[in-house]
CSV table of C-alpha atoms in Angstrom, one decimal:
chain,number,residue,atom,x,y,z
A,1,MET,CA,21.1,0.8,63.1
A,2,THR,CA,20.3,0.2,59.4
A,3,GLN,CA,21.7,-2.8,57.8
A,4,ARG,CA,23.4,-2.4,54.4
A,5,PRO,CA,23.1,-5.0,51.8
A,6,HIS,CA,26.0,-7.1,51.1
A,7,PRO,CA,28.1,-5.3,48.4
A,8,ARG,CA,28.4,-8.3,46.3
A,9,ARG,CA,24.6,-8.9,46.3
A,10,SER,CA,23.8,-5.3,45.4
A,11,ARG,CA,26.2,-5.4,42.4
A,12,LEU,CA,24.6,-8.6,41.2
A,13,ALA,CA,21.1,-7.2,41.6
A,14,GLY,CA,22.2,-4.0,39.7
A,15,ARG,CA,23.6,-6.2,37.0
A,16,PHE,CA,20.5,-8.2,36.6
A,17,TYR,CA,18.3,-5.1,36.6
A,18,GLY,CA,20.6,-3.6,33.9
A,19,GLU,CA,20.1,-6.7,31.8
A,20,GLU,CA,16.4,-6.5,32.2
A,21,ILE,CA,16.4,-2.9,30.9
A,22,LEU,CA,18.6,-3.8,28.0
A,23,ALA,CA,16.3,-6.7,27.1
A,24,ALA,CA,13.2,-4.5,27.3
A,25,THR,CA,14.9,-1.8,25.2
A,26,LEU,CA,16.0,-4.4,22.5
A,27,PHE,CA,12.4,-5.8,22.5
A,28,ALA,CA,10.9,-2.3,22.0
A,29,LEU,CA,13.4,-1.6,19.2
A,30,CYS,CA,12.4,-4.8,17.4
A,31,LEU,CA,8.7,-4.0,17.7
A,32,LEU,CA,9.5,-0.5,16.3
A,33,LEU,CA,11.4,-1.9,13.3
A,34,VAL,CA,8.7,-4.4,12.5
A,35,SER,CA,6.0,-1.7,12.7
A,36,ALA,CA,8.1,0.7,10.6
A,37,GLN,CA,8.6,-2.0,7.9
A,38,GLN,CA,4.9,-2.7,7.8
A,39,LEU,CA,4.1,1.0,7.4
A,40,LEU,CA,6.7,1.4,4.6
A,41,ALA,CA,5.6,-1.8,2.9
A,42,HIS,CA,1.9,-0.7,2.6
A,43,GLU,CA,0.8,-4.1,1.4
A,44,TYR,CA,-2.5,-6.0,1.6
A,45,LYS,CA,-2.9,-9.8,1.3
A,46,ALA,CA,-6.1,-11.5,-0.1
A,47,GLY,CA,-5.8,-15.2,-0.8
A,48,ASP,CA,-3.0,-15.6,-3.4
A,49,LEU,CA,-3.0,-11.9,-4.2
A,50,LEU,CA,-0.5,-9.3,-2.7
A,51,ILE,CA,-1.7,-5.8,-3.3
A,52,ASP,CA,1.5,-3.7,-3.2
A,53,HIS,CA,1.6,0.0,-2.3
A,54,PRO,CA,-1.6,1.5,-3.7
A,55,TRP,CA,-0.9,5.2,-4.4
A,56,ALA,CA,-2.4,8.2,-6.1
A,57,ARG,CA,-1.1,11.6,-7.1
A,58,ALA,CA,-2.2,14.7,-5.1
A,59,THR,CA,-4.7,16.7,-7.1
A,60,PRO,CA,-4.9,20.5,-7.5
A,61,LEU,CA,-7.6,22.3,-5.7
A,62,GLY,CA,-10.8,22.2,-7.8
A,63,SER,CA,-9.8,19.1,-9.8
A,64,ASP,CA,-12.6,16.6,-10.4
A,65,MET,CA,-10.5,13.7,-11.5
A,66,GLY,CA,-7.6,11.7,-10.1
A,67,ALA,CA,-5.9,8.4,-10.8
A,68,GLY,CA,-4.9,5.4,-8.7
A,69,TYR,CA,-2.0,3.0,-9.2
A,70,VAL,CA,-0.9,-0.3,-7.7
A,71,ALA,CA,0.9,-3.5,-8.3
A,72,ILE,CA,-1.0,-6.7,-7.7
A,73,HIS,CA,1.0,-9.9,-7.5
A,74,ASN,CA,-0.6,-13.4,-7.9
A,75,SER,CA,1.3,-16.2,-6.2
A,76,GLY,CA,-1.4,-18.7,-7.0
A,77,THR,CA,-1.7,-21.3,-9.8
A,78,THR,CA,-4.9,-19.8,-11.3
A,79,PRO,CA,-5.5,-16.3,-12.6
A,80,ASP,CA,-7.7,-13.8,-10.9
A,81,ARG,CA,-9.3,-10.6,-12.3
A,82,LEU,CA,-9.6,-7.1,-10.9
A,83,ILE,CA,-13.2,-6.3,-11.9
A,84,SER,CA,-14.1,-3.1,-10.1
A,85,ALA,CA,-13.2,-0.6,-7.4
A,86,PHE,CA,-15.0,1.7,-5.0
A,87,ALA,CA,-13.7,4.8,-3.1
A,88,PRO,CA,-15.9,7.0,-0.9
A,89,PHE,CA,-13.9,10.1,-1.9
A,90,THR,CA,-15.1,9.9,-5.5
A,91,ARG,CA,-18.5,9.4,-7.1
A,92,ARG,CA,-17.2,6.7,-9.5
A,93,VAL,CA,-14.0,4.6,-10.1
A,94,GLU,CA,-13.3,3.4,-13.6
A,95,LEU,CA,-10.7,0.9,-14.9
A,96,GLN,CA,-9.0,2.7,-17.9
A,97,GLU,CA,-6.0,2.4,-20.2
A,98,MET,CA,-4.1,5.0,-22.1
A,99,THR,CA,-3.7,4.4,-25.8
A,100,MET,CA,-2.1,6.3,-28.7
A,101,LYS,CA,-4.4,6.9,-31.7
A,102,ASP,CA,-3.5,9.2,-34.6
A,103,GLY,CA,-0.8,10.8,-32.4
A,104,LEU,CA,-3.2,11.5,-29.6
A,105,MET,CA,-3.1,10.0,-26.1
A,106,ARG,CA,-6.6,8.7,-25.2
A,107,MET,CA,-8.1,7.2,-22.1
A,108,MET,CA,-10.3,4.2,-22.8
A,109,PRO,CA,-12.5,2.3,-20.4
A,110,ILE,CA,-11.7,-1.3,-19.9
A,111,LYS,CA,-14.6,-3.7,-20.1
A,112,GLY,CA,-14.6,-7.0,-18.2
A,113,GLY,CA,-11.8,-6.1,-15.8
A,114,LEU,CA,-8.1,-6.9,-15.9
A,115,GLU,CA,-6.5,-10.3,-15.5
A,116,ILE,CA,-3.8,-11.0,-12.8
A,117,PRO,CA,-2.0,-14.0,-14.3
A,118,ALA,CA,-1.1,-17.0,-12.2
A,119,GLY,CA,2.4,-16.5,-10.9
A,120,GLY,CA,2.4,-13.0,-12.4
A,121,THR,CA,1.8,-9.3,-11.7
A,122,LEU,CA,-0.7,-6.7,-12.9
A,123,VAL,CA,0.7,-3.2,-12.7
A,124,LEU,CA,-1.6,-0.2,-12.8
A,125,GLU,CA,0.7,2.8,-13.5
A,126,PRO,CA,0.7,6.2,-15.2
A,127,SER,CA,0.4,6.1,-19.0
A,128,SER,CA,-0.9,2.6,-18.9
A,129,HIS,CA,-3.7,0.7,-17.2
A,130,HIS,CA,-4.9,2.6,-14.1
A,131,LEU,CA,-8.0,3.5,-12.0
A,132,VAL,CA,-9.6,6.8,-12.6
A,133,PHE,CA,-11.4,8.6,-9.8
A,134,VAL,CA,-14.3,10.4,-11.6
A,135,ASP,CA,-16.0,13.4,-10.0
A,136,LEU,CA,-13.9,13.7,-6.8
A,137,LYS,CA,-15.8,14.7,-3.7
A,138,GLU,CA,-12.6,16.1,-2.1
A,139,GLN,CA,-9.1,17.1,-3.0
A,140,LEU,CA,-6.4,14.4,-2.8
A,141,LYS,CA,-3.7,15.9,-0.5
A,142,GLU,CA,-0.1,14.7,-0.3
A,143,GLY,CA,0.5,12.6,2.7
A,144,GLU,CA,-3.1,11.5,3.3
A,145,MET,CA,-4.3,7.9,3.2
A,146,MET,CA,-7.6,7.4,1.4
A,147,ASP,CA,-9.9,4.4,1.8
A,148,ALA,CA,-10.9,2.3,-1.1
A,149,THR,CA,-12.1,-1.2,-2.0
A,150,LEU,CA,-10.9,-3.4,-4.9
A,151,THR,CA,-13.1,-6.2,-6.1
A,152,PHE,CA,-11.6,-9.3,-7.6
A,153,GLU,CA,-13.4,-12.2,-9.4
A,154,LYS,CA,-11.9,-14.8,-7.0
A,155,ALA,CA,-10.4,-13.0,-4.0
A,156,GLY,CA,-13.5,-10.9,-3.5
A,157,LYS,CA,-13.6,-7.4,-2.0
A,158,VAL,CA,-10.4,-6.1,-0.4
A,159,LYS,CA,-10.3,-2.9,1.6
A,160,ILE,CA,-7.1,-0.9,1.0
A,161,GLN,CA,-5.8,2.6,1.5
A,162,TYR,CA,-4.3,4.8,-1.2
A,163,LYS,CA,-1.3,6.8,-0.1
A,164,ILE,CA,-1.5,10.2,-1.7
A,165,GLU,CA,1.9,11.1,-3.1
A,166,ALA,CA,3.2,14.4,-4.6
A,167,ILE,CA,1.6,15.7,-7.8
A,168,GLY,CA,4.7,14.9,-9.8
A,169,ALA,CA,5.3,11.4,-8.4
A,170,THR,CA,6.2,8.7,-10.9
A,171,ALA,CA,5.7,4.9,-11.0
A,172,ILE,CA,9.4,4.3,-10.5
A,173,ASP,CA,9.3,6.3,-7.3
A,174,LYS,CA,6.7,3.9,-5.9
A,175,MET,CA,8.1,0.6,-7.3
A,176,HIS,CA,8.0,-2.2,-4.6
A,177,HIS,CA,8.5,-5.9,-4.9
A,178,PRO,CA,7.1,-8.7,-2.7
A,179,LEU,CA,9.5,-10.6,-0.5
A,180,GLY,CA,11.4,-13.2,-2.4
A,181,GLN,CA,11.2,-11.6,-5.8
């Protein structure tokens, strides 16, 4: 003859088992939300610098140039300087700015890098300061992540990834702000 568990005990065991499943499910959801937030944030920290959402526009097939954009926030009390960049998908990366001269838009190289002021932000965006990828080795395709390295005077070398956005993406589409601002 098989012995049945006491009905009250089996209900209690089922209740505790259900609570364990609920707790595990809630824990998994919290991990998923934190992971999703980190993926969406797409930020890199280097000392006092927060490098916020590096992005580039997709390029048409056969194009030999592209451009990179990013916001760099400096929470420190001393300025830093973006002095260069490297990306394996291009032969050269240049810091450039767009200027108007005689009614014509011109891209001019920036010598000596760009300052990130203490407590301030340097924004590299279309029609302003930006990184130019010269002599691309491959097409930049929407949705891809492309490795690069930014070099700062004080923070040193920082490995990042550019998220490749649609060809028509604008700076406003990509605007992010660090926590607390």
